[in-house]
mmCIF file of C-alpha atoms and ligand atoms in Angstrom:
data_model
loop_
_atom_site.group_PDB
_atom_site.id
_atom_site.type_symbol
_atom_site.label_atom_id
_atom_site.label_comp_id
_atom_site.label_asym_id
_atom_site.label_seq_id
_atom_site.Cartn_x
_atom_site.Cartn_y
_atom_site.Cartn_z
ATOM 1 C CA MET A 1 -35.980 -3.769 7.988
ATOM 2 C CA LEU A 2 -33.331 -1.807 10.396
ATOM 3 C CA GLU A 3 -34.245 0.955 12.930
ATOM 4 C CA VAL A 4 -31.481 2.790 14.259
ATOM 5 C CA ARG A 5 -33.586 3.861 18.089
ATOM 6 C CA ASN A 6 -31.881 6.433 20.719
ATOM 7 C CA VAL A 7 -28.162 5.892 19.684
ATOM 8 C CA SER A 8 -25.824 7.638 20.881
ATOM 9 C CA LYS A 9 -21.695 7.003 20.956
ATOM 10 C CA VAL A 10 -19.665 8.515 23.197
ATOM 11 C CA TYR A 11 -15.929 7.663 22.770
ATOM 12 C CA GLU A 12 -14.275 7.326 26.234
ATOM 13 C CA GLY A 13 -10.612 8.368 26.417
ATOM 14 C CA LYS A 14 -8.840 11.437 28.770
ATOM 15 C CA VAL A 15 -12.249 13.656 27.336
ATOM 16 C CA ASN A 16 -15.116 11.953 26.074
ATOM 17 C CA TYR A 17 -16.288 12.707 22.814
ATOM 18 C CA ARG A 18 -19.554 12.514 22.000
ATOM 19 C CA ALA A 19 -19.377 11.079 18.832
ATOM 20 C CA LEU A 20 -23.868 10.691 17.936
ATOM 21 C CA SER A 21 -25.521 12.464 19.544
ATOM 22 C CA ASP A 22 -29.849 10.671 19.941
ATOM 23 C CA LEU A 23 -30.125 10.077 16.223
ATOM 24 C CA ASN A 24 -33.424 7.796 14.994
ATOM 25 C CA PHE A 25 -34.394 6.569 11.427
ATOM 26 C CA THR A 26 -35.535 3.675 9.951
ATOM 27 C CA VAL A 27 -34.659 1.861 6.095
ATOM 28 C CA LYS A 28 -37.264 -0.398 4.555
ATOM 29 C CA LYS A 29 -36.667 -3.416 3.076
ATOM 30 C CA GLY A 30 -35.345 -2.578 -0.927
ATOM 31 C CA GLU A 31 -33.870 1.032 -0.128
ATOM 32 C CA PHE A 32 -30.524 2.294 -0.869
ATOM 33 C CA VAL A 33 -29.546 5.087 1.415
ATOM 34 C CA GLY A 34 -26.699 7.186 1.115
ATOM 35 C CA VAL A 35 -25.456 8.947 4.363
ATOM 36 C CA MET A 36 -23.542 12.265 3.706
ATOM 37 C CA GLY A 37 -21.957 15.204 6.153
ATOM 38 C CA PRO A 38 -18.586 16.436 6.684
ATOM 39 C CA SER A 39 -15.261 14.714 8.135
ATOM 40 C CA GLY A 40 -15.842 13.829 11.708
ATOM 41 C CA SER A 41 -19.551 13.520 11.615
ATOM 42 C CA GLY A 42 -19.642 10.408 12.594
ATOM 43 C CA LYS A 43 -20.494 8.322 9.364
ATOM 44 C CA THR A 44 -18.090 5.839 10.308
ATOM 45 C CA THR A 45 -19.318 5.176 12.990
ATOM 46 C CA LEU A 46 -23.174 5.127 12.366
ATOM 47 C CA LEU A 47 -21.976 2.209 9.874
ATOM 48 C CA ASN A 48 -19.500 0.965 12.923
ATOM 49 C CA VAL A 49 -22.674 0.843 15.220
ATOM 50 C CA ILE A 50 -24.985 -0.657 12.482
ATOM 51 C CA SER A 51 -22.408 -3.213 11.796
ATOM 52 C CA THR A 52 -22.465 -4.476 15.344
ATOM 53 C CA ILE A 53 -18.844 -3.525 15.180
ATOM 54 C CA ASP A 54 -19.331 -0.973 17.898
ATOM 55 C CA LYS A 55 -21.218 -0.757 20.214
ATOM 56 C CA PRO A 56 -24.204 2.470 21.242
ATOM 57 C CA SER A 57 -23.365 4.020 24.281
ATOM 58 C CA ALA A 58 -27.125 4.371 24.450
ATOM 59 C CA GLY A 59 -30.123 3.227 22.673
ATOM 60 C CA GLU A 60 -30.665 0.274 19.974
ATOM 61 C CA VAL A 61 -30.255 -0.973 17.010
ATOM 62 C CA TYR A 62 -33.191 -3.390 15.172
ATOM 63 C CA ILE A 63 -32.722 -5.531 12.409
ATOM 64 C CA ASP A 64 -35.338 -7.305 11.052
ATOM 65 C CA GLY A 65 -37.244 -6.553 14.495
ATOM 66 C CA LYS A 66 -34.836 -7.887 16.522
ATOM 67 C CA PRO A 67 -32.439 -6.123 18.970
ATOM 68 C CA ALA A 68 -29.068 -5.816 17.321
ATOM 69 C CA PHE A 69 -27.003 -5.404 20.613
ATOM 70 C CA GLY A 70 -29.444 -7.942 22.702
ATOM 71 C CA LEU A 71 -27.342 -10.996 21.213
ATOM 72 C CA ASN A 72 -24.426 -12.543 22.911
ATOM 73 C CA LYS A 73 -21.050 -12.516 21.577
ATOM 74 C CA ARG A 74 -21.758 -15.971 19.395
ATOM 75 C CA GLN A 75 -24.971 -14.563 17.919
ATOM 76 C CA LEU A 76 -23.818 -11.556 17.535
ATOM 77 C CA ALA A 77 -20.794 -12.469 15.235
ATOM 78 C CA LEU A 78 -23.125 -15.235 13.762
ATOM 79 C CA PHE A 79 -25.684 -12.850 13.154
ATOM 80 C CA ARG A 80 -22.643 -10.223 11.148
ATOM 81 C CA ARG A 81 -21.681 -13.047 8.792
ATOM 82 C CA ARG A 82 -24.907 -14.368 7.862
ATOM 83 C CA GLU A 83 -27.554 -11.075 7.865
ATOM 84 C CA LEU A 84 -25.115 -8.570 6.950
ATOM 85 C CA GLY A 85 -22.522 -7.397 3.703
ATOM 86 C CA PHE A 86 -19.767 -5.133 4.560
ATOM 87 C CA VAL A 87 -18.067 -3.513 1.739
ATOM 88 C CA PHE A 88 -15.007 -0.985 2.713
ATOM 89 C CA GLN A 89 -13.104 1.573 1.010
ATOM 90 C CA ASP A 90 -9.758 0.265 0.798
ATOM 91 C CA PHE A 91 -11.063 -3.499 -0.013
ATOM 92 C CA ASN A 92 -9.830 -5.447 2.340
ATOM 93 C CA LEU A 93 -8.909 -8.530 0.098
ATOM 94 C CA LEU A 94 -6.635 -11.005 0.887
ATOM 95 C CA SER A 95 -3.810 -10.272 -1.307
ATOM 96 C CA THR A 96 -2.451 -14.543 -1.256
ATOM 97 C CA LEU A 97 -5.569 -15.186 -2.542
ATOM 98 C CA THR A 98 -7.217 -15.556 -5.998
ATOM 99 C CA VAL A 99 -10.746 -12.889 -6.589
ATOM 100 C CA LYS A 100 -12.371 -16.644 -6.206
ATOM 101 C CA GLU A 101 -10.986 -17.382 -3.072
ATOM 102 C CA ASN A 102 -12.035 -14.122 -1.706
ATOM 103 C CA ILE A 103 -15.611 -14.031 -2.747
ATOM 104 C CA ILE A 104 -15.750 -17.670 -1.513
ATOM 105 C CA PHE A 105 -14.189 -17.271 1.524
ATOM 106 C CA PRO A 106 -17.324 -15.738 3.831
ATOM 107 C CA LEU A 107 -19.300 -19.350 2.594
ATOM 108 C CA THR A 108 -16.053 -21.546 3.737
ATOM 109 C CA LEU A 109 -17.361 -20.791 7.452
ATOM 110 C CA GLU A 110 -20.113 -22.233 6.559
ATOM 111 C CA ASN A 111 -21.661 -25.241 6.159
ATOM 112 C CA ILE A 112 -22.103 -25.499 2.238
ATOM 113 C CA SER A 113 -20.834 -27.579 -0.068
ATOM 114 C CA VAL A 114 -17.974 -27.512 -2.235
ATOM 115 C CA ALA A 115 -20.638 -27.115 -5.705
ATOM 116 C CA GLU A 116 -23.011 -25.000 -3.812
ATOM 117 C CA GLN A 117 -20.268 -22.746 -2.960
ATOM 118 C CA ASP A 118 -19.072 -22.466 -6.636
ATOM 119 C CA GLY A 119 -22.622 -22.424 -8.472
ATOM 120 C CA ARG A 120 -23.024 -18.822 -6.256
ATOM 121 C CA VAL A 121 -19.679 -18.055 -6.698
ATOM 122 C CA ASN A 122 -20.434 -18.203 -10.565
ATOM 123 C CA ARG A 123 -23.431 -16.645 -10.440
ATOM 124 C CA ILE A 124 -22.586 -13.484 -8.484
ATOM 125 C CA ALA A 125 -19.215 -12.802 -10.743
ATOM 126 C CA ASP A 126 -21.148 -13.326 -14.162
ATOM 127 C CA LYS A 127 -23.724 -10.970 -12.265
ATOM 128 C CA LEU A 128 -20.660 -7.755 -11.113
ATOM 129 C CA GLY A 129 -18.914 -9.088 -14.300
ATOM 130 C CA ILE A 130 -15.844 -10.420 -13.043
ATOM 131 C CA SER A 131 -16.264 -13.986 -14.041
ATOM 132 C CA HIS A 132 -13.088 -13.613 -16.642
ATOM 133 C CA ILE A 133 -10.739 -12.064 -13.606
ATOM 134 C CA LEU A 134 -11.976 -15.141 -11.254
ATOM 135 C CA ASN A 135 -8.805 -16.474 -10.969
ATOM 136 C CA LYS A 136 -6.606 -13.934 -10.972
ATOM 137 C CA ARG A 137 -4.579 -12.713 -7.879
ATOM 138 C CA THR A 138 -5.898 -9.587 -6.299
ATOM 139 C CA TYR A 139 -2.545 -7.428 -7.615
ATOM 140 C CA GLU A 140 -3.397 -8.811 -11.126
ATOM 141 C CA ILE A 141 -6.445 -6.607 -11.431
ATOM 142 C CA SER A 142 -7.553 -3.254 -11.288
ATOM 143 C CA GLY A 143 -9.368 -1.177 -8.319
ATOM 144 C CA GLY A 144 -12.484 -0.854 -10.485
ATOM 145 C CA GLN A 145 -12.064 -4.662 -10.119
ATOM 146 C CA SER A 146 -10.842 -5.003 -6.906
ATOM 147 C CA GLN A 147 -13.820 -2.832 -5.432
ATOM 148 C CA ARG A 148 -16.493 -5.454 -7.544
ATOM 149 C CA THR A 149 -14.522 -8.675 -6.294
ATOM 150 C CA ALA A 150 -15.238 -7.040 -2.550
ATOM 151 C CA ILE A 151 -18.935 -6.399 -3.517
ATOM 152 C CA ALA A 152 -19.183 -10.006 -4.325
ATOM 153 C CA ARG A 153 -17.546 -11.360 -1.818
ATOM 154 C CA ALA A 154 -19.894 -8.786 1.391
ATOM 155 C CA LEU A 155 -23.332 -10.587 -1.699
ATOM 156 C CA VAL A 156 -21.915 -14.120 -1.781
ATOM 157 C CA HIS A 157 -24.188 -15.009 1.073
ATOM 158 C CA ASP A 158 -26.850 -13.166 0.597
ATOM 159 C CA PRO A 159 -27.086 -10.396 3.335
ATOM 160 C CA LYS A 160 -30.294 -9.393 4.320
ATOM 161 C CA LEU A 161 -28.433 -5.748 4.618
ATOM 162 C CA ILE A 162 -25.527 -4.580 2.426
ATOM 163 C CA LEU A 163 -23.321 -1.292 4.277
ATOM 164 C CA ALA A 164 -20.661 0.479 2.870
ATOM 165 C CA ASP A 165 -18.708 3.485 3.355
ATOM 166 C CA GLU A 166 -16.998 4.911 0.609
ATOM 167 C CA PRO A 167 -17.314 2.301 -2.087
ATOM 168 C CA THR A 168 -16.068 4.419 -4.515
ATOM 169 C CA GLY A 169 -14.040 6.829 -2.844
ATOM 170 C CA ASN A 170 -9.846 4.970 -4.474
ATOM 171 C CA LEU A 171 -11.538 4.900 -8.033
ATOM 172 C CA ASP A 172 -11.078 7.026 -10.561
ATOM 173 C CA SER A 173 -15.124 8.500 -11.957
ATOM 174 C CA LYS A 174 -14.995 5.575 -14.978
ATOM 175 C CA ALA A 175 -14.987 2.918 -11.878
ATOM 176 C CA ALA A 176 -16.895 4.524 -9.785
ATOM 177 C CA LYS A 177 -19.259 4.727 -11.955
ATOM 178 C CA ASP A 178 -19.889 1.196 -13.107
ATOM 179 C CA VAL A 179 -19.619 0.251 -9.677
ATOM 180 C CA LEU A 180 -22.616 2.101 -8.286
ATOM 181 C CA GLU A 181 -24.665 1.237 -11.299
ATOM 182 C CA THR A 182 -23.890 -2.381 -10.180
ATOM 183 C CA LEU A 183 -25.236 -1.456 -6.785
ATOM 184 C CA GLN A 184 -28.120 0.099 -7.968
ATOM 185 C CA LYS A 185 -28.603 -3.099 -9.954
ATOM 186 C CA LEU A 186 -28.549 -5.129 -7.007
ATOM 187 C CA ASN A 187 -30.909 -3.027 -5.434
ATOM 188 C CA LYS A 188 -33.728 -2.901 -8.260
ATOM 189 C CA ASP A 189 -33.282 -6.585 -9.563
ATOM 190 C CA ASP A 190 -32.302 -8.349 -6.348
ATOM 191 C CA GLY A 191 -34.421 -6.049 -3.758
ATOM 192 C CA ALA A 192 -30.998 -5.976 -1.283
ATOM 193 C CA THR A 193 -31.616 -3.076 1.097
ATOM 194 C CA MET A 194 -28.308 -0.742 1.096
ATOM 195 C CA MET A 195 -26.913 1.941 3.046
ATOM 196 C CA MET A 196 -23.496 3.916 1.597
ATOM 197 C CA VAL A 197 -21.725 6.506 2.822
ATOM 198 C CA THR A 198 -20.035 8.870 0.446
ATOM 199 C CA HIS A 199 -19.044 12.232 0.254
ATOM 200 C CA ASP A 200 -19.535 12.301 -3.951
ATOM 201 C CA ALA A 201 -22.367 13.725 -4.582
ATOM 202 C CA GLN A 202 -22.834 12.063 -7.666
ATOM 203 C CA ALA A 203 -22.066 9.005 -5.809
ATOM 204 C CA ALA A 204 -25.167 9.518 -3.369
ATOM 205 C CA SER A 205 -27.757 10.962 -6.131
ATOM 206 C CA TYR A 206 -28.049 6.926 -7.264
ATOM 207 C CA CYS A 207 -29.664 6.696 -3.353
ATOM 208 C CA ASP A 208 -33.459 6.739 -2.950
ATOM 209 C CA ARG A 209 -32.603 8.740 -0.056
ATOM 210 C CA ILE A 210 -30.143 10.773 1.819
ATOM 211 C CA ILE A 211 -29.605 10.905 5.315
ATOM 212 C CA PHE A 212 -27.236 13.610 6.715
ATOM 213 C CA ILE A 213 -26.015 13.771 9.838
ATOM 214 C CA LYS A 214 -23.523 17.423 11.021
ATOM 215 C CA ASP A 215 -21.694 17.072 14.736
ATOM 216 C CA GLY A 216 -23.083 13.222 14.903
ATOM 217 C CA MET A 217 -26.854 14.316 14.772
ATOM 218 C CA LEU A 218 -29.646 14.428 12.397
ATOM 219 C CA TYR A 219 -29.327 17.301 10.164
ATOM 220 C CA ARG A 220 -31.684 16.809 7.185
ATOM 221 C CA GLU A 221 -32.786 13.246 4.991
ATOM 222 C CA LEU A 222 -33.883 14.378 1.407
ATOM 223 C CA GLN A 223 -35.997 11.936 -0.514
ATOM 224 C CA ARG A 224 -35.611 11.190 -4.170
ATOM 225 C CA MET A 225 -38.797 12.705 -6.952
ATOM 226 C CA ASP A 226 -37.183 13.328 -9.793
ATOM 227 C CA SER A 227 -34.743 12.428 -12.327
ATOM 228 C CA ARG A 228 -30.998 11.651 -11.360
ATOM 229 C CA LYS A 229 -29.943 14.934 -11.965
ATOM 230 C CA GLU A 230 -32.910 16.609 -10.135
ATOM 231 C CA PHE A 231 -31.448 14.382 -6.635
ATOM 232 C CA PHE A 232 -27.598 15.441 -7.964
ATOM 233 C CA GLU A 233 -29.076 18.950 -7.806
ATOM 234 C CA ASP A 234 -31.031 18.761 -4.438
ATOM 235 C CA ILE A 235 -27.899 17.217 -2.964
ATOM 236 C CA MET A 236 -25.170 19.895 -3.423
ATOM 237 C CA ASN A 237 -28.234 22.116 -2.125
ATOM 238 C CA VAL A 238 -27.790 20.306 1.181
ATOM 239 C CA LEU A 239 -24.228 19.483 1.086
ATOM 240 C CA THR A 240 -23.784 23.936 0.439
ATOM 241 C CA SER A 241 -25.864 24.837 2.958
ATOM 242 C CA LEU A 242 -23.682 21.767 5.762
ATOM 243 C CA GLY A 243 -21.459 24.396 4.955
ATOM 244 C CA GLY A 244 -18.078 24.448 2.930
ATOM 245 C CA ALA A 245 -17.439 23.473 -0.468
ATOM 246 C CA SER A 246 -18.785 19.146 -0.922
ATOM 247 C CA ASP A 247 -14.973 18.808 -1.491
ATOM 248 C CA GLU A 248 -14.229 19.561 1.615
ATOM 249 C CA LEU A 249 -16.130 16.670 2.902
ATOM 250 C CA SER A 250 -13.508 15.054 3.058
ATOM 251 C CA SER A 251 -12.718 11.362 2.502
ATOM 252 C CA VAL A 252 -10.478 10.533 5.079
ATOM 253 C CA ARG A 253 -11.196 8.099 6.946
ATOM 254 C CA LEU A 254 -9.952 7.179 10.434
HETATM 255 N N1 ATP B 1 -11.922 5.178 18.186
HETATM 256 C C1 ATP B 1 -12.206 6.356 18.225
HETATM 257 N N2 ATP B 1 -11.985 7.412 19.724
HETATM 258 C C2 ATP B 1 -12.080 8.300 19.618
HETATM 259 N N3 ATP B 1 -12.325 8.804 18.854
HETATM 260 C C3 ATP B 1 -12.924 8.724 17.487
HETATM 261 C C4 ATP B 1 -13.124 7.696 17.471
HETATM 262 N N4 ATP B 1 -13.774 7.245 16.286
HETATM 263 C C5 ATP B 1 -13.846 9.257 16.265
HETATM 264 N N5 ATP B 1 -13.439 9.357 16.772
HETATM 265 C C6 ATP B 1 -14.022 10.506 16.087
HETATM 266 O O1 ATP B 1 -15.691 10.536 16.528
HETATM 267 C C7 ATP B 1 -16.318 11.678 15.364
HETATM 268 C C8 ATP B 1 -16.558 10.977 14.506
HETATM 269 O O2 ATP B 1 -15.732 10.388 13.968
HETATM 270 P P1 ATP B 1 -15.927 8.970 12.424
HETATM 271 O O3 ATP B 1 -14.712 8.040 11.717
HETATM 272 O O4 ATP B 1 -17.898 8.129 12.493
HETATM 273 O O5 ATP B 1 -16.225 10.640 10.980
HETATM 274 P P2 ATP B 1 -16.982 10.205 9.454
HETATM 275 O O6 ATP B 1 -18.321 11.113 9.955
HETATM 276 O O7 ATP B 1 -16.784 8.766 9.534
HETATM 277 O O8 ATP B 1 -16.112 11.495 8.488
HETATM 278 P P3 ATP B 1 -14.760 11.575 7.602
HETATM 279 O O9 ATP B 1 -15.515 11.738 6.425
HETATM 280 O O10 ATP B 1 -13.629 11.832 7.714
HETATM 281 O O11 ATP B 1 -14.408 9.632 7.576
HETATM 282 C C9 ATP B 1 -14.683 12.067 14.997
HETATM 283 O O12 ATP B 1 -14.497 13.480 15.574
HETATM 284 C C10 ATP B 1 -13.292 11.732 15.438
HETATM 285 O O13 ATP B 1 -12.365 12.226 15.413
HETATM 286 MG MG1 MG B 2 -15.562 7.981 7.922
#
């Protein structure tokens, strides 16, 4: 489904900065993969490269066997819009629009009938438990509802791959749990492939596998074998070996 091959990213400036160094890994169809690592280790950079928002300095990203950076500008824009779904930490909702209008937004660029758009919005809203707030403005809903709206918008076009950068970073623990359970359900029931950056071991324990990054390099991988509780403990152990308490793994985004 996703293959990151020999990917490096150097930010050029007065002083060049190597944010990613020869990364290699694959994500299977239907997998729910977490990305963890200290602040500044390159997690957001990695997600931006996979989502083709940012170009790698070397290497290639293959999505369904297709080299993402072999596409021209127009193909790339279409690819991003049709095949990928993004969830950001700060929701990125349009406050002048209602919940429904926000969710429908990605579809309005496509040649899809209004009836079909409505049908899709209703199905996804139902799944995410936000049917009753579809006509509210985004400033009238809670943080958890905002995040679920952002997830609905990311999923409404049935993307092949869902990328989430700290999707629970702005939520209290109850709302975070709801959002994580929703993501897990979408992954298990609909077979959606997901990659989620998180600094929170609790959130990470919902994943099937965790990729740990340190200084732009692959540090370790952890596969979930047993219960979520045991996976959580395994994750905590790796975080400890990474150095610093887990709460030093900052959620501050650049
Ligand atoms: N546009 C940029 N120009 C130059 N350097 C950058 C740029 N964006 C990020 N960096 C640097 O690259 C490194 C990796 O940044 P990145 O945002 O990927 O980290 P992160 O792992 O997401 O951190 P956090 O957990 O704080 O969000 C950091 O040292 C950062 O300073
Ligand atoms: Mg980041």
